[in-house]
């Protein structure tokens, strides 16, 4: 177990950072996912996700924000509106909401429509006002968004408890699991992004040949 933990820690550390796109930015790189934040969610979340999500999914991510307050989750309406943001080549849309009154609702995913909705209110720790609480909150959100993005891309849940694709049943499992995909899931995600011509390698990395030499 110690060897597994050490390997996963090293694997997480060596990943190099690269960046997503905030709404309004343009680049030659195609975006694979849209993350849209609804309601009064701090701008720090926008910046954090635009920095931290792309290296997890090996693709550029587009971030949008709607500051209008949400009285309720209204899942069906939100999902149908969110999916309209998806461009043809993009793999999915993840709508993030903060609705404390809807703590029983955590997430909704429709693979056929390529859309997911995540209510981050239940992820907030009791000490949310402290520095440690704010950091924990952000990492919980990142882990869940990473999992939803990978599911929309076509990956399946992973039984490895340290993988970001592990389906957690409580906060202890969520806080203990890794922020990144495990090596097998990472390879699957890289291949998928390459096949879709959406693969974004870290800086100075040559894009791997995922075809095995086949053209």
Short mmCIF file of C-alpha atoms in Angstrom, two decimals:
data_model
loop_
_atom_site.label_atom_id
_atom_site.label_comp_id
_atom_site.label_asym_id
_atom_site.label_seq_id
_atom_site.Cartn_x
_atom_site.Cartn_y
_atom_site.Cartn_z
CA UNK A 1 0.00 0.00 0.00
CA UNK A 2 2.84 2.40 0.82
CA UNK A 3 4.37 1.78 -2.60
CA UNK A 4 1.03 2.53 -4.28
CA UNK A 5 0.63 5.75 -2.30
CA UNK A 6 4.20 6.84 -3.08
CA UNK A 7 3.79 6.09 -6.78
CA UNK A 8 0.54 8.05 -6.98
CA UNK A 9 2.04 11.03 -5.14
CA UNK A 10 5.02 11.13 -7.52
CA UNK A 11 2.67 10.74 -10.50
CA UNK A 12 0.62 13.73 -9.32
CA UNK A 13 3.64 15.95 -8.66
CA UNK A 14 5.36 15.49 -12.02
CA UNK A 15 2.39 16.69 -14.04
CA UNK A 16 3.18 20.09 -15.54
CA UNK A 17 0.58 22.87 -15.45
CA UNK A 18 -1.10 24.34 -18.50
CA UNK A 19 -4.08 26.57 -18.82
CA UNK A 20 -7.71 26.69 -19.87
CA UNK A 21 -9.55 29.52 -21.51
CA UNK A 22 -11.71 32.03 -19.68
CA UNK A 23 -14.77 33.24 -21.56
CA UNK A 24 -13.77 35.64 -24.33
CA UNK A 25 -10.25 34.33 -24.86
CA UNK A 26 -9.21 32.79 -28.16
CA UNK A 27 -6.45 30.37 -29.10
CA UNK A 28 -5.71 27.96 -31.92
CA UNK A 29 -6.28 25.03 -29.58
CA UNK A 30 -9.75 23.55 -29.73
CA UNK A 31 -11.57 23.20 -26.43
CA UNK A 32 -12.85 19.80 -25.34
CA UNK A 33 -15.13 20.86 -22.49
CA UNK A 34 -17.20 23.83 -21.37
CA UNK A 35 -17.46 24.56 -17.66
CA UNK A 36 -20.18 27.08 -16.91
CA UNK A 37 -20.57 28.56 -13.42
CA UNK A 38 -24.03 29.74 -12.39
CA UNK A 39 -24.90 32.00 -9.48
CA UNK A 40 -22.71 33.79 -6.97
CA UNK A 41 -19.58 31.63 -7.25
CA UNK A 42 -16.29 33.40 -6.40
CA UNK A 43 -14.07 34.31 -9.35
CA UNK A 44 -11.28 32.36 -7.66
CA UNK A 45 -13.09 29.20 -8.75
CA UNK A 46 -12.97 30.34 -12.37
CA UNK A 47 -9.24 30.97 -12.20
CA UNK A 48 -8.58 27.78 -10.25
CA UNK A 49 -10.48 25.53 -12.66
CA UNK A 50 -8.99 27.18 -15.74
CA UNK A 51 -5.52 26.38 -14.37
CA UNK A 52 -6.12 23.00 -12.78
CA UNK A 53 -8.64 21.17 -14.97
CA UNK A 54 -6.81 21.06 -18.35
CA UNK A 55 -3.86 18.97 -17.11
CA UNK A 56 -6.33 16.53 -15.57
CA UNK A 57 -8.22 15.95 -18.84
CA UNK A 58 -5.37 16.56 -21.33
CA UNK A 59 -7.38 19.12 -23.25
CA UNK A 60 -8.23 22.80 -23.33
CA UNK A 61 -11.26 23.85 -21.30
CA UNK A 62 -13.54 26.82 -21.88
CA UNK A 63 -14.92 28.60 -18.79
CA UNK A 64 -18.08 30.72 -18.78
CA UNK A 65 -19.97 32.39 -15.94
CA UNK A 66 -23.53 33.53 -15.27
CA UNK A 67 -23.83 35.64 -12.11
CA UNK A 68 -27.62 35.46 -11.91
CA UNK A 69 -28.80 34.02 -8.60
CA UNK A 70 -30.47 30.62 -8.76
CA UNK A 71 -33.43 30.07 -6.41
CA UNK A 72 -33.31 26.33 -7.10
CA UNK A 73 -31.32 23.89 -9.17
CA UNK A 74 -34.05 23.33 -11.80
CA UNK A 75 -32.01 20.48 -13.22
CA UNK A 76 -33.88 19.87 -16.46
CA UNK A 77 -34.01 23.54 -17.41
CA UNK A 78 -30.39 24.17 -16.51
CA UNK A 79 -29.15 21.10 -18.37
CA UNK A 80 -31.10 21.96 -21.51
CA UNK A 81 -29.77 25.52 -21.46
CA UNK A 82 -26.20 24.49 -20.66
CA UNK A 83 -25.95 22.04 -23.54
CA UNK A 84 -26.59 24.92 -25.95
CA UNK A 85 -23.13 26.23 -25.04
CA UNK A 86 -21.46 23.15 -26.51
CA UNK A 87 -19.63 23.60 -29.80
CA UNK A 88 -19.69 20.79 -32.35
CA UNK A 89 -16.20 19.48 -31.61
CA UNK A 90 -16.54 19.78 -27.83
CA UNK A 91 -17.22 16.64 -25.83
CA UNK A 92 -19.42 17.99 -23.08
CA UNK A 93 -20.70 20.76 -20.83
CA UNK A 94 -20.48 20.85 -17.04
CA UNK A 95 -22.74 23.35 -15.28
CA UNK A 96 -21.64 24.25 -11.75
CA UNK A 97 -24.16 25.71 -9.30
CA UNK A 98 -24.10 26.64 -5.63
CA UNK A 99 -27.56 26.12 -4.18
CA UNK A 100 -27.46 25.48 -0.39
CA UNK A 101 -31.18 24.76 -0.23
CA UNK A 102 -30.78 21.76 -2.52
CA UNK A 103 -28.27 19.75 -0.51
CA UNK A 104 -29.96 16.48 -1.46
CA UNK A 105 -29.07 17.16 -5.10
CA UNK A 106 -25.38 16.69 -5.79
CA UNK A 107 -25.00 15.93 -9.48
CA UNK A 108 -26.85 15.05 -12.64
CA UNK A 109 -25.34 13.61 -15.80
CA UNK A 110 -26.89 12.89 -19.20
CA UNK A 111 -24.35 11.09 -21.36
CA UNK A 112 -26.62 11.12 -24.41
CA UNK A 113 -26.84 14.92 -24.30
CA UNK A 114 -23.21 15.38 -23.20
CA UNK A 115 -24.15 17.52 -20.22
CA UNK A 116 -23.65 17.33 -16.46
CA UNK A 117 -24.80 19.53 -13.57
CA UNK A 118 -22.86 19.71 -10.30
CA UNK A 119 -24.22 21.38 -7.17
CA UNK A 120 -21.10 22.26 -5.18
CA UNK A 121 -22.96 23.42 -2.05
CA UNK A 122 -22.86 19.95 -0.44
CA UNK A 123 -19.08 19.86 -1.01
CA UNK A 124 -18.45 22.88 1.23
CA UNK A 125 -16.70 21.92 4.50
CA UNK A 126 -17.97 23.18 7.85
CA UNK A 127 -14.96 25.52 8.19
CA UNK A 128 -15.49 27.07 4.76
CA UNK A 129 -14.40 30.53 5.99
CA UNK A 130 -10.94 29.35 7.00
CA UNK A 131 -8.00 29.20 4.59
CA UNK A 132 -7.82 25.43 4.95
CA UNK A 133 -11.57 25.09 4.39
CA UNK A 134 -11.47 27.16 1.20
CA UNK A 135 -8.60 25.08 -0.19
CA UNK A 136 -10.36 21.83 0.67
CA UNK A 137 -13.53 23.10 -1.00
CA UNK A 138 -11.72 23.93 -4.25
CA UNK A 139 -9.99 20.55 -4.42
CA UNK A 140 -13.26 18.72 -3.80
CA UNK A 141 -14.85 20.62 -6.67
CA UNK A 142 -11.91 19.95 -8.99
CA UNK A 143 -12.02 16.21 -8.29
CA UNK A 144 -15.74 16.03 -9.04
CA UNK A 145 -15.49 18.16 -12.18
CA UNK A 146 -12.59 16.04 -13.42
CA UNK A 147 -14.65 12.87 -12.94
CA UNK A 148 -17.70 14.33 -14.70
CA UNK A 149 -15.61 15.58 -17.63
CA UNK A 150 -13.99 12.18 -18.08
CA UNK A 151 -17.39 10.47 -17.91
CA UNK A 152 -18.71 12.80 -20.61
CA UNK A 153 -15.65 11.96 -22.69
CA UNK A 154 -16.39 8.24 -22.48
CA UNK A 155 -14.32 6.94 -19.57
CA UNK A 156 -15.86 4.61 -17.01
CA UNK A 157 -15.74 4.70 -13.21
CA UNK A 158 -12.46 3.34 -11.82
CA UNK A 159 -12.25 0.92 -8.85
CA UNK A 160 -8.87 2.34 -7.78
CA UNK A 161 -9.61 4.47 -4.70
CA UNK A 162 -6.88 7.02 -5.49
CA UNK A 163 -8.02 7.69 -9.05
CA UNK A 164 -10.07 10.79 -9.86
CA UNK A 165 -12.52 8.42 -11.60
CA UNK A 166 -13.28 6.59 -8.35
CA UNK A 167 -16.94 7.09 -7.42
CA UNK A 168 -16.81 8.28 -3.80
CA UNK A 169 -19.62 7.60 -1.33
CA UNK A 170 -18.51 9.97 1.44
CA UNK A 171 -16.21 12.92 2.11
CA UNK A 172 -13.48 10.74 3.56
CA UNK A 173 -13.17 8.86 0.27
CA UNK A 174 -13.38 12.11 -1.70
CA UNK A 175 -10.68 13.84 0.34
CA UNK A 176 -8.39 10.82 0.22
CA UNK A 177 -8.59 10.14 -3.50
CA UNK A 178 -6.16 11.76 -5.92
CA UNK A 179 -6.67 14.89 -7.96
CA UNK A 180 -5.56 13.19 -11.18
CA UNK A 181 -6.46 10.11 -13.18
CA UNK A 182 -4.54 6.95 -12.37
CA UNK A 183 -2.01 5.87 -15.06
CA UNK A 184 -4.38 3.44 -16.89
CA UNK A 185 -7.22 6.00 -16.93
CA UNK A 186 -4.77 8.72 -17.91
CA UNK A 187 -3.65 6.69 -20.93
CA UNK A 188 -7.27 6.11 -21.95
CA UNK A 189 -7.99 9.84 -21.66
CA UNK A 190 -4.89 10.79 -23.63
CA UNK A 191 -5.77 8.36 -26.43
CA UNK A 192 -9.34 9.63 -26.54
CA UNK A 193 -8.25 13.25 -26.73
CA UNK A 194 -5.73 12.37 -29.46
CA UNK A 195 -8.36 10.53 -31.50
CA UNK A 196 -10.64 13.56 -31.27
CA UNK A 197 -7.70 15.83 -32.18
CA UNK A 198 -8.21 17.66 -28.89
CA UNK A 199 -5.11 16.41 -27.07
CA UNK A 200 -3.16 19.17 -25.35
CA UNK A 201 0.24 18.07 -24.03
CA UNK A 202 2.07 19.91 -21.26
CA UNK A 203 4.60 22.54 -22.43
CA UNK A 204 7.62 21.20 -24.34
CA UNK A 205 6.17 17.69 -24.54
CA UNK A 206 6.02 15.95 -27.90
CA UNK A 207 2.57 14.53 -28.62
CA UNK A 208 2.78 10.74 -28.18
CA UNK A 209 1.93 8.41 -31.07
CA UNK A 210 -1.21 6.69 -29.82
CA UNK A 211 -1.79 4.87 -33.12
CA UNK A 212 1.02 2.33 -32.70
CA UNK A 213 2.42 3.43 -36.05
CA UNK A 214 -0.90 2.94 -37.85
CA UNK A 215 -2.10 5.71 -40.13
#
